[in-house]
Amino acid sequence: MKLNKIAIVLVAALAFIACKKQVTKPEACLPIPTQKQLDWHEMEMYAFVHFTTNTFTNKEWGFGDESPEVFNPTEFDARQWARVVKEAGMKGIILTAKHHDGFCLWPTKYNEHNLTKSPWKNGKGDVVKEVSDACKEYGLKFGVYLSPWDRNHAEYGREGYVTYFRNQLEELLTNYGDVFEMWFDGANGGSGYYGGANENRKINTLKYYNWDETYKLIREISPKTLVWGIGPAEARWIGNERGIAETTNWSMLRQKDDLAGKVRHKEYMTGHIDGEKWVPGEADVSIRPGWFYHKNEDDKVKSLEDMVDIYYSSVGRNATLLLNLPVDRRGLVHENDETRLKELVKVLHADFKENILKDVEVLASNERGNDSDYEAENATDGNKQTYWATDNEVKAASLTFELAEAKDVNRLLLQEYIALGQRVKAFTVEAKVGENWVEIANETTIGYKRILRFKKVNASALRVSIIDSRACPLIANVEAFNAPAFIRSPKIKRDSEGKVQIEANHDVEIYYTINGSTPSKESTKYQGEFTFADAGAIKAISYNKDANKYSQEKLMKCSKTKSSWKVLSVSNGPMNKAYKIIDGDPKNIFNSDNEEVFKPVEVKIDMGEAQNIKGFTYMPRQNGHSLNLIANYELYTSLDQKKWKKVSSGEFSNIKNNPIEQHKFFSSVKARYLRFIAKTTADGTNRISIGEFDVIH
Ligand code: FUL
């Protein structure tokens, strides 16, 4: 080789090396997830199962004095649960091995209060084992809920209970194979049986359990287990029990603040951009109003549109979805819940059927050192391990996807390469419609997964622009879809006079029935307000002519209107607003006076005529800063206002975290007058709210 040729080769080689050197792998943007957390993100959706003595006593929280004798499922089949969960595309099951009432679903050697004392399988059963075995058989991961609060245990609140709690942890984490998640519920302390003491016990959740020690124990015996909830947790609550994350959702949390109890519910929904630890959000929600099975909720399974919305507001917003199935008294997932899950899966399959961006031509405004390891195509290659990256200093850049022909689009799915940290702070999406670029979304975070829903556009190209990022953006995946039209069911409202209004999207017609039959195009078309004051059922559907498609049916079960009802007195609160308690509109809220120290509030109601009732409902305030929730109550009835009978008393369990309408049942009684007493509040306020009060016939 001649000298100048050698020189050229050398220069080229040096230039290549110099160039290559510049293209270093992007540095981690701290904090980053552990491998355990990465695997957990990939699960996306998994099931919760709430099952214990509450299932048989019809409660949400047991007091701790329940007899193990009540636990007796008639057709228990954990394989049925696993099949339903698997078919719904969920990746695991977390079981309430012990809920707040302290009853243990496994034959623990540390306490008698367990299923060996129940008639089920003559005391030889082990629910934890059957569920973990079924999970293995169906290729699902198995997780455990062990309530730190124990309303049964005599030692709760003292040192002895912490030892007991750790012993149980050890049993559960050693005897049942791998446990992917350990769920430590934040609800803790209050009244309980406590071995017969029947008293109030309060502890400091952050200190009492010495979480550092407890976590050390877990890590030693079960390093694969991700711990959720309290202490130095590896995943966090999403701040509500509605299964909803914020659109801005960081997987980081200021753990120091969390350990000091300083993080507010709203912050759990968003995480902290400056959090020093990777603590991603898990959105938990029940498929029914309650967490445990209640027969009266068989027709209250969440509607399909609610389920779809929950999916998009959790998995679609960088959270995992923990979806609860309240197993029934037979020991099975109820048919209605299974049907809804099947419908949900069908919608999701249809929504994500064909990725319009698969292998389309993609152009980046910047590519890291022009290196193919980080090229734009990595975002469309279907491989989450490869990603498009920009140069270190470039924090705003765009990807443009050219479609071979214009296509309808209404969904966009984005994923960051989170192994190196969550980065994107702001991004927009534009579609090329005809000759113009139209902005269709202006959003904030992406994280592990972000899914956007928007109005259908006919696009010949799409552009995703990262506007701001904590460090150079790393995008692992971008997909787009054209989801079929989804027809939402109408909303039905009825006031105290029986005037009914039905509302729906403007592009549909509404049909309804009031005789219990299923509505269709042949039924009465809704033309405006009508009156239905009787007890019965109003059923309505939306019908979209263009798509020739119905929504799901909306059912409103109603008791006779309260037009003859009157609030006779309120012990402390504005009498001129007392009508709101019974006006048929839960949004019209009655608030008692704001006292310096809470005083019980008594409401006296005249129902106008004597009637047989077997229960009552209380709907608290649904939104606002303070919900002013009632925790303990008493209800008395009378026929003449002289002789009163206490028909029900107790607590509205879990109302603080899940402020849904409360249903209480008692033996049927003939009554005309009611005395409802709010004895304590749940959220530390000194007043109560009542959105609506009603009776059950
Ligand atoms: C809450 C508990 O109090 C409920 O009973 C339920 O277990 C839910 C998942 O967490 O805080």
XYZ file of C-alpha atoms and ligand atoms in Angstrom:
708
model
C 0.000 0.000 0.000
C 1.269 3.392 -0.873
C 1.954 5.853 1.911
C -0.870 8.285 1.052
C -3.339 5.407 0.800
C -2.312 4.234 4.243
C -2.786 7.785 5.462
C -6.323 7.926 4.039
C -7.271 4.615 5.644
C -5.789 5.790 8.939
C -7.638 9.085 8.873
C -10.888 7.308 7.986
C -10.366 4.801 10.794
C -9.589 7.571 13.274
C -12.585 9.572 12.161
C -14.755 6.483 12.566
C -13.410 5.822 16.051
C -13.834 9.476 17.012
C -17.354 9.417 15.692
C -18.166 6.142 17.432
C -16.715 7.458 20.658
C -19.105 10.345 20.568
C -22.024 7.941 20.388
C -21.930 6.705 23.908
C -24.904 5.051 25.475
C -27.103 7.682 27.153
C -26.375 8.025 30.826
C -29.019 7.091 33.354
C -31.284 9.929 34.437
C -31.683 9.136 38.120
C -33.501 7.570 39.831
C -33.922 4.398 37.792
C -35.994 1.269 38.419
C -34.580 -2.036 39.628
C -34.999 -5.130 37.440
C -37.764 -6.257 39.812
C -39.626 -3.003 39.195
C -39.095 -3.236 35.431
C -40.623 -6.718 35.405
C -43.506 -5.402 37.498
C -44.209 -2.534 35.049
C -44.488 -5.117 32.273
C -47.345 -6.860 34.100
C -49.577 -3.816 33.440
C -52.805 -5.348 34.748
C -53.393 -7.919 37.478
C -56.207 -8.958 39.784
C -56.970 -8.342 43.417
C -59.225 -10.820 45.191
C -60.968 -9.760 48.395
C -62.306 -12.831 50.140
C -62.719 -13.651 53.840
C -65.370 -13.830 56.573
C -66.650 -10.443 55.302
C -67.900 -12.286 52.218
C -70.241 -14.226 54.502
C -71.144 -11.466 56.963
C -71.844 -8.928 54.197
C -69.307 -6.425 55.511
C -66.484 -4.347 54.061
C -64.503 -4.367 57.309
C -64.966 -7.094 59.907
C -64.744 -5.963 63.537
C -62.490 -8.856 64.476
C -65.033 -10.824 66.514
C -66.385 -12.870 63.600
C -66.655 -16.575 64.211
C -64.473 -18.697 61.881
C -67.628 -20.847 61.559
C -69.104 -18.354 59.081
C -66.362 -19.042 56.545
C -67.847 -21.774 54.374
C -67.747 -21.369 50.589
C -69.902 -23.964 48.871
C -68.133 -24.345 45.509
C -64.684 -22.881 46.138
C -62.531 -23.150 43.004
C -59.321 -21.111 42.779
C -58.737 -22.513 39.276
C -61.910 -20.764 38.132
C -60.474 -17.467 39.440
C -57.199 -18.130 37.642
C -58.976 -18.979 34.391
C -61.093 -15.799 34.496
C -58.051 -13.677 35.318
C -55.927 -15.270 32.606
C -58.643 -14.905 29.965
C -58.933 -11.227 30.867
C -55.274 -10.756 29.962
C -54.261 -10.053 33.554
C -50.899 -11.283 34.743
C -51.375 -12.221 38.396
C -53.580 -12.409 41.487
C -53.081 -10.668 44.839
C -55.124 -12.379 47.569
C -56.285 -10.916 50.893
C -54.598 -13.595 53.020
C -55.629 -11.590 56.078
C -57.844 -8.491 55.999
C -58.357 -5.990 58.848
C -60.592 -8.465 60.768
C -57.572 -10.725 61.325
C -59.058 -13.990 59.980
C -56.306 -15.958 58.230
C -56.966 -17.798 54.974
C -54.132 -20.218 55.653
C -53.447 -22.568 58.583
C -51.060 -20.218 60.351
C -49.368 -21.723 63.349
C -49.253 -18.362 65.111
C -52.974 -17.864 65.707
C -56.154 -19.894 66.115
C -58.215 -17.318 64.250
C -57.934 -19.046 60.891
C -59.676 -21.430 58.535
C -58.718 -24.589 60.440
C -61.537 -23.541 62.783
C -64.039 -23.202 59.952
C -66.371 -25.890 58.595
C -64.881 -25.478 55.094
C -63.154 -28.734 54.123
C -63.529 -29.741 57.779
C -60.864 -27.252 58.730
C -58.324 -28.886 56.410
C -58.386 -26.228 53.698
C -55.750 -23.672 52.720
C -57.006 -20.891 50.443
C -53.540 -19.340 50.077
C -52.138 -22.638 48.817
C -54.994 -23.313 46.418
C -54.709 -19.824 44.923
C -50.929 -19.919 44.594
C -51.172 -23.405 43.004
C -53.850 -22.237 40.577
C -51.674 -19.242 39.651
C -48.771 -21.560 38.871
C -50.985 -23.779 36.756
C -52.276 -20.827 34.726
C -48.943 -19.069 34.377
C -49.959 -16.193 36.635
C -47.906 -14.493 39.314
C -49.103 -14.743 42.898
C -49.193 -11.852 45.386
C -50.237 -11.425 49.002
C -52.221 -8.796 50.911
C -51.492 -9.012 54.634
C -53.261 -6.299 56.600
C -50.959 -4.573 59.094
C -54.088 -3.558 61.037
C -55.595 -6.507 62.911
C -58.895 -5.903 64.726
C -58.864 -9.407 66.173
C -55.446 -9.688 67.720
C -55.188 -9.025 71.474
C -51.663 -7.676 71.136
C -52.371 -5.224 68.321
C -50.859 -1.884 69.289
C -48.207 -3.534 71.466
C -44.793 -4.989 70.672
C -46.071 -8.594 70.602
C -48.227 -7.964 67.556
C -45.305 -6.739 65.458
C -43.516 -10.039 66.108
C -46.706 -11.904 65.198
C -47.056 -9.847 62.004
C -43.473 -10.641 60.976
C -43.916 -14.332 61.751
C -46.923 -14.394 59.462
C -44.996 -12.612 56.754
C -42.337 -15.263 56.989
C -44.903 -18.060 56.713
C -46.510 -16.515 53.665
C -43.243 -15.716 51.924
C -41.661 -19.122 52.533
C -44.406 -21.703 52.153
C -46.198 -20.744 48.962
C -43.569 -20.267 46.266
C -42.704 -16.935 44.666
C -44.692 -13.913 45.755
C -44.433 -11.099 43.219
C -45.996 -8.391 45.384
C -46.593 -7.831 49.080
C -49.462 -5.427 49.706
C -49.436 -3.397 52.920
C -52.708 -1.550 53.316
C -52.525 1.970 54.716
C -55.876 1.720 56.575
C -54.811 1.188 60.163
C -56.022 1.721 63.719
C -59.385 2.411 65.307
C -62.037 0.415 67.052
C -61.865 -3.363 67.170
C -62.380 -6.561 69.107
C -58.684 -6.915 70.036
C -58.995 -10.236 71.818
C -62.118 -9.138 73.649
C -60.946 -5.691 74.782
C -63.467 -4.027 72.439
C -61.725 -0.708 72.368
C -60.089 1.949 70.244
C -56.407 1.496 69.464
C -54.328 3.959 67.527
C -50.763 3.452 66.407
C -48.289 5.465 64.355
C -48.169 3.390 61.162
C -44.855 4.874 60.125
C -43.087 3.941 63.339
C -44.908 1.034 64.994
C -43.883 -1.671 62.506
C -40.241 -0.612 62.269
C -40.496 -0.918 58.516
C -36.736 -0.936 57.982
C -36.488 -4.176 59.938
C -39.606 -5.612 58.362
C -38.312 -4.858 54.864
C -34.965 -6.376 55.742
C -36.725 -9.565 56.705
C -38.717 -9.607 53.457
C -35.597 -9.027 51.362
C -33.756 -11.816 53.123
C -36.405 -14.455 52.679
C -37.980 -13.298 49.432
C -35.806 -10.957 47.367
C -38.118 -11.285 44.349
C -41.046 -9.753 46.221
C -41.872 -6.137 45.427
C -43.304 -4.361 48.439
C -46.212 -1.981 47.949
C -47.579 0.685 50.227
C -46.135 1.745 53.528
C -42.497 2.174 54.568
C -39.645 2.280 52.036
C -41.955 0.742 49.430
C -41.084 -0.117 45.835
C -44.458 0.913 44.402
C -47.036 3.387 45.615
C -50.790 3.863 45.970
C -52.276 6.051 43.277
C -54.070 8.203 45.859
C -57.648 6.980 45.295
C -59.596 3.733 45.062
C -61.094 4.619 41.686
C -58.238 3.210 39.607
C -57.255 6.589 38.217
C -53.805 8.136 37.794
C -53.224 11.764 36.811
C -52.321 12.529 33.217
C -49.006 13.773 34.589
C -47.622 10.730 36.353
C -44.010 10.401 37.401
C -42.715 7.043 38.626
C -40.620 8.839 41.212
C -41.491 9.871 44.747
C -39.792 11.990 47.380
C -39.400 9.067 49.681
C -38.184 11.228 52.528
C -41.516 13.047 52.489
C -43.399 9.785 52.184
C -41.655 8.262 55.185
C -42.514 11.389 57.150
C -46.195 11.023 56.159
C -46.110 14.280 54.201
C -47.341 13.150 50.783
C -50.926 14.135 49.997
C -53.381 12.000 48.014
C -53.152 14.242 44.961
C -49.372 13.890 44.904
C -49.672 10.098 44.841
C -51.673 10.537 41.660
C -48.845 12.467 39.978
C -45.662 11.285 41.703
C -42.807 13.784 42.116
C -40.657 15.003 39.249
C -37.866 15.506 41.786
C -38.436 12.264 43.686
C -35.179 10.611 44.687
C -36.550 7.063 44.486
C -38.307 5.002 41.809
C -41.728 4.349 43.386
C -44.196 3.878 40.498
C -47.971 4.127 40.896
C -50.393 1.217 41.098
C -54.046 2.059 40.560
C -56.386 -0.138 42.603
C -60.124 -0.332 42.038
C -62.910 -2.844 42.490
C -65.095 -4.051 39.634
C -68.057 -3.407 41.987
C -68.651 -0.534 44.439
C -67.315 -2.574 47.389
C -64.130 -4.608 47.764
C -65.914 -7.630 49.211
C -68.843 -9.494 47.699
C -72.347 -8.229 48.495
C -75.333 -9.811 46.792
C -77.037 -6.420 46.475
C -74.160 -5.324 44.230
C -74.759 -8.077 41.659
C -76.365 -5.472 39.401
C -73.822 -2.771 40.305
C -70.822 -4.194 38.455
C -69.047 -1.235 36.860
C -70.343 -0.435 33.390
C -68.268 -1.313 30.363
C -67.521 2.335 29.675
C -66.344 2.828 33.248
C -64.056 -0.186 32.885
C -62.669 1.078 29.592
C -62.122 4.531 31.105
C -60.331 2.960 34.076
C -57.989 1.076 31.757
C -57.090 4.223 29.826
C -56.726 6.225 33.058
C -54.387 3.712 34.693
C -52.417 1.596 32.219
C -52.800 4.467 29.759
C -51.265 6.889 32.284
C -48.113 5.112 33.379
C -49.641 3.112 36.239
C -50.331 -0.573 36.684
C -53.962 -1.566 37.182
C -54.872 -3.734 40.175
C -58.453 -4.735 39.460
C -60.435 -6.301 42.295
C -62.811 -9.228 41.839
C -64.930 -9.767 44.963
C -65.200 -13.561 45.028
C -68.701 -14.599 46.150
C -70.073 -16.924 48.825
C -69.716 -19.914 46.565
C -66.005 -19.120 46.330
C -66.250 -18.167 42.658
C -65.849 -15.041 40.560
C -69.465 -14.077 39.895
C -70.861 -14.517 36.362
C -71.674 -10.798 36.046
C -68.079 -9.845 36.807
C -66.749 -12.410 34.359
C -69.095 -11.167 31.638
C -67.901 -7.600 32.143
C -64.264 -8.665 31.974
C -64.925 -10.494 28.713
C -66.553 -7.374 27.291
C -63.598 -5.271 28.400
C -61.111 -7.620 26.751
C -63.133 -7.493 23.543
C -63.050 -3.699 23.487
C -59.322 -3.566 24.240
C -58.517 -6.132 21.554
C -60.515 -4.162 19.029
C -58.971 -0.845 20.107
C -55.404 -2.122 19.687
C -55.980 -4.471 16.772
C -53.804 -2.975 14.067
C -50.822 -0.744 14.711
C -50.852 1.794 11.912
C -47.228 2.792 12.574
C -45.707 -0.677 12.377
C -42.612 -0.344 10.200
C -43.700 2.920 8.536
C -41.100 5.418 7.422
C -39.979 7.545 10.351
C -37.793 10.621 10.446
C -36.190 12.154 13.504
C -35.212 15.810 13.853
C -32.156 14.577 15.737
C -30.548 11.158 16.124
C -27.844 10.451 18.658
C -24.549 10.854 16.765
C -26.293 9.544 13.656
C -25.814 6.083 15.072
C -28.082 3.233 14.017
C -28.149 1.952 17.609
C -30.348 4.938 18.466
C -32.148 5.549 15.182
C -35.752 6.670 14.846
C -36.859 3.254 13.511
C -36.254 1.818 16.974
C -39.502 3.451 18.007
C -41.508 1.423 15.492
C -39.662 -1.902 15.429
C -41.889 -3.522 18.060
C -38.870 -4.131 20.302
C -39.007 -2.303 23.649
C -35.300 -2.883 24.284
C -34.271 -0.671 21.374
C -35.000 3.030 21.463
C -34.628 6.285 19.614
C -32.306 8.694 21.438
C -31.132 12.219 20.751
C -27.765 13.799 21.467
C -27.178 14.522 25.146
C -27.847 18.236 24.925
C -30.996 17.859 22.781
C -34.078 17.823 24.975
C -36.609 18.829 22.355
C -36.912 16.815 19.164
C -39.540 15.200 17.001
C -40.377 11.996 15.202
C -42.399 12.184 12.000
C -44.202 9.097 10.749
C -45.077 9.064 7.053
C -48.016 6.810 6.207
C -48.189 5.233 2.744
C -51.787 6.455 2.495
C -54.036 8.577 4.719
C -55.616 6.577 7.530
C -58.125 7.170 10.324
C -56.437 7.417 13.736
C -57.858 7.988 17.234
C -55.352 6.350 19.628
C -51.644 6.859 20.190
C -49.492 4.706 22.434
C -46.040 5.857 23.585
C -43.361 4.257 25.729
C -40.110 5.569 27.124
C -37.085 3.364 27.689
C -37.483 3.659 31.463
C -34.535 1.444 32.412
C -32.527 4.688 32.120
C -35.092 6.829 33.936
C -38.325 8.666 33.199
C -37.514 11.787 31.214
C -40.205 13.375 29.057
C -41.840 16.421 30.659
C -43.946 17.675 27.753
C -44.891 16.554 24.261
C -47.353 17.261 21.486
C -48.909 15.121 18.782
C -49.817 16.483 15.363
C -51.559 14.891 12.418
C -51.211 15.870 8.797
C -54.757 16.247 7.544
C -54.813 17.148 3.862
C -52.014 19.692 3.516
C -52.189 20.973 7.105
C -50.612 19.898 10.339
C -53.209 19.844 13.114
C -52.317 19.555 16.806
C -54.293 16.728 18.372
C -52.662 16.468 21.788
C -50.541 18.576 24.106
C -49.491 16.468 27.050
C -46.912 16.069 29.809
C -45.445 12.720 30.939
C -45.065 9.387 29.119
C -43.196 6.919 31.365
C -43.509 3.164 30.895
C -46.697 3.603 28.864
C -48.970 6.441 27.857
C -52.065 5.993 25.710
C -53.945 8.940 24.267
C -57.521 8.855 23.066
C -58.608 11.575 20.679
C -61.256 12.315 18.053
C -60.706 10.426 14.835
C -58.522 12.209 12.259
C -57.694 11.130 8.730
C -53.919 11.499 8.717
C -51.272 11.000 6.060
C -48.531 11.580 8.634
C -48.173 11.888 12.394
C -45.625 13.847 14.380
C -44.675 13.380 18.017
C -42.656 16.328 19.333
C -40.888 16.155 22.645
C -41.033 19.711 23.925
C -39.121 19.279 27.153
C -37.348 16.468 28.903
C -35.266 15.925 32.078
C -32.472 14.576 29.857
C -32.236 13.543 26.204
C -35.471 11.631 25.457
C -35.329 7.863 24.911
C -38.419 6.607 23.097
C -38.816 2.842 22.879
C -42.144 2.591 21.183
C -44.796 4.597 19.338
C -47.960 2.960 18.000
C -51.181 4.346 16.554
C -54.601 2.763 16.150
C -58.055 3.355 14.824
C -60.338 2.093 17.589
C -63.953 1.295 16.633
C -66.661 3.744 17.722
C -67.680 3.156 21.332
C -71.229 4.112 22.214
C -71.581 5.313 25.787
C -74.738 4.558 27.707
C -76.938 7.455 28.787
C -77.099 9.008 32.256
C -80.417 8.888 34.112
C -81.445 11.432 36.750
C -84.632 11.505 38.813
C -85.574 14.203 41.314
C -87.692 13.939 44.468
C -90.860 14.727 42.480
C -90.149 11.841 40.078
C -89.101 14.017 37.128
C -86.715 11.986 34.981
C -84.022 13.373 32.706
C -81.835 11.217 30.474
C -78.667 12.569 28.917
C -76.281 11.200 26.308
C -73.770 12.322 23.691
C -75.299 14.495 20.990
C -74.693 11.943 18.191
C -77.091 9.316 19.571
C -80.794 8.707 20.101
C -82.029 7.569 23.506
C -84.637 4.846 24.064
C -86.007 3.768 27.431
C -88.441 1.518 29.288
C -90.085 1.760 32.713
C -91.590 -1.734 32.830
C -88.397 -3.702 33.325
C -88.061 -4.757 29.671
C -84.858 -4.340 27.684
C -84.864 -1.092 25.696
C -84.287 -1.022 21.921
C -85.199 1.135 18.920
C -88.747 -0.231 19.295
C -89.079 1.224 22.818
C -90.118 4.759 23.733
C -87.791 7.377 22.289
C -86.659 9.911 24.862
C -87.903 13.353 23.822
C -87.413 15.222 27.068
C -88.219 15.117 30.781
C -90.988 12.730 31.930
C -92.405 11.735 35.302
C -91.961 8.358 36.955
C -92.633 8.545 40.669
C -93.186 4.852 41.424
C -90.856 2.177 42.642
C -89.384 0.194 39.752
C -86.657 0.351 37.161
C -85.825 2.819 34.430
C -83.694 1.328 31.659
C -82.171 3.356 28.848
C -79.814 2.895 25.912
C -78.061 5.135 23.427
C -78.324 4.269 19.751
C -75.921 5.541 17.126
C -77.613 5.528 13.740
C -74.461 5.878 11.620
C -72.700 2.965 13.263
C -76.021 1.115 13.815
C -74.780 0.337 17.288
C -76.303 0.346 20.761
C -74.608 1.273 23.992
C -74.884 -0.964 27.002
C -78.114 -0.598 28.914
C -78.200 1.833 31.830
C -80.373 0.708 34.735
C -81.736 2.938 37.474
C -83.487 1.017 40.209
C -85.736 3.369 42.103
C -87.868 3.330 45.161
C -91.044 5.417 45.393
C -90.193 9.119 45.216
C -89.827 11.080 48.378
C -92.338 13.775 47.464
C -94.276 13.165 50.683
C -91.092 13.143 52.827
C -90.130 15.995 55.114
C -87.080 16.676 57.226
C -88.580 17.550 60.626
C -85.418 18.677 62.362
C -81.647 18.789 62.203
C -79.796 19.088 65.503
C -76.988 21.305 64.260
C -77.130 22.616 60.738
C -79.130 24.987 58.532
C -82.763 23.879 58.537
C -83.468 25.766 55.288
C -80.976 23.475 53.511
C -82.156 20.258 55.174
C -84.356 19.374 52.165
C -81.122 18.550 50.293
C -80.861 15.381 52.367
C -83.893 13.921 50.595
C -84.206 15.876 47.329
C -83.174 12.961 45.100
C -80.059 14.791 43.907
C -76.835 13.501 45.534
C -75.001 16.555 44.183
C -77.190 18.833 46.288
C -75.340 18.511 49.555
C -76.375 19.207 53.106
C -73.515 20.161 55.458
C -73.946 20.342 59.209
C -72.487 23.305 61.135
C -68.724 23.390 61.389
C -68.232 22.941 65.135
C -65.053 23.476 67.103
C -65.280 19.921 68.301
C -67.482 17.491 66.433
C -70.956 17.065 67.939
C -73.180 14.188 66.808
C -75.751 15.320 64.260
C -79.331 14.088 64.457
C -81.684 14.254 61.478
C -85.385 13.504 61.958
C -87.426 12.571 58.901
C -91.141 12.022 58.300
C -91.791 9.664 55.359
C -95.426 10.806 55.135
C -96.914 7.344 55.644
C -96.021 4.109 57.417
C -94.099 1.664 55.232
C -92.041 -1.483 55.525
C -88.331 -0.846 55.210
C -85.388 -3.207 55.421
C -82.408 -0.902 55.068
C -81.147 2.566 54.267
C -78.579 4.242 52.040
C -76.299 7.182 52.772
C -74.545 8.980 49.945
C -71.747 11.250 51.150
C -70.342 14.236 49.312
C -68.403 13.048 46.238
C -66.003 15.863 45.527
C -64.382 18.845 47.098
C -61.536 19.409 49.492
C -63.117 17.856 52.552
C -65.849 15.264 52.110
C -67.059 15.482 55.751
C -67.741 11.781 55.925
C -69.763 10.038 58.608
C -67.907 7.091 60.181
C -70.292 5.774 62.882
C -74.061 6.069 62.856
C -77.306 4.956 64.517
C -80.740 4.688 62.960
C -83.997 4.644 64.925
C -87.507 4.211 63.540
C -90.929 5.048 64.926
C -94.615 4.998 63.976
C -95.660 7.859 66.259
C -92.479 9.759 67.237
C -92.974 8.577 70.814
C -91.690 5.023 70.792
C -88.356 4.711 68.970
C -86.595 1.499 67.991
C -82.900 1.258 67.183
C -82.825 -0.739 63.928
C -79.224 -0.312 62.881
C -75.922 1.042 64.161
C -72.277 0.616 63.301
C -69.618 1.979 60.967
C -69.381 2.930 57.341
C -66.237 0.887 56.786
C -63.566 2.172 54.433
C -65.627 5.274 53.635
C -62.508 7.435 53.849
C -60.693 5.762 50.978
C -63.773 4.714 49.043
C -66.569 7.259 49.671
C -69.285 5.416 47.744
C -72.987 5.175 48.592
C -73.341 3.134 51.785
C -75.977 0.402 52.068
C -77.110 -0.935 55.435
C -79.645 -3.700 55.900
C -81.733 -4.754 58.925
C -84.783 -6.935 59.660
C -87.836 -5.479 57.993
C -89.672 -2.940 60.145
C -92.803 -0.817 59.690
C -91.966 2.832 60.167
C -93.051 6.351 59.327
C -90.434 8.396 61.194
C -86.660 8.044 61.052
C -83.968 9.383 63.374
C -80.544 9.171 61.796
C -77.614 10.055 64.042
C -74.123 10.705 62.710
C -71.945 9.829 65.704
C -68.398 10.333 64.419
C -66.625 11.559 61.302
C -64.082 9.644 59.248
C -61.798 12.347 57.966
C -61.162 14.334 61.134
C -63.559 17.147 60.266
C -66.092 18.608 62.660
C -69.075 18.535 60.366
C -70.853 15.969 58.225
C -72.145 15.941 54.674
C -75.196 14.154 53.324
C -75.657 14.045 49.560
C -78.703 11.837 49.848
C -80.451 9.641 52.394
C -82.917 6.964 51.330
C -84.559 3.788 52.548
C -84.541 0.283 51.067
C -87.919 -1.493 50.811
C -58.423 -0.201 51.813
C -59.022 -1.220 52.789
O -59.434 -0.614 53.977
C -60.166 -1.823 52.008
O -60.937 -2.683 52.797
C -59.577 -2.567 50.820
O -58.824 -3.657 51.262
C -58.732 -1.616 49.976
C -58.004 -2.289 48.872
O -57.797 -0.930 50.772
O -57.642 0.742 52.329
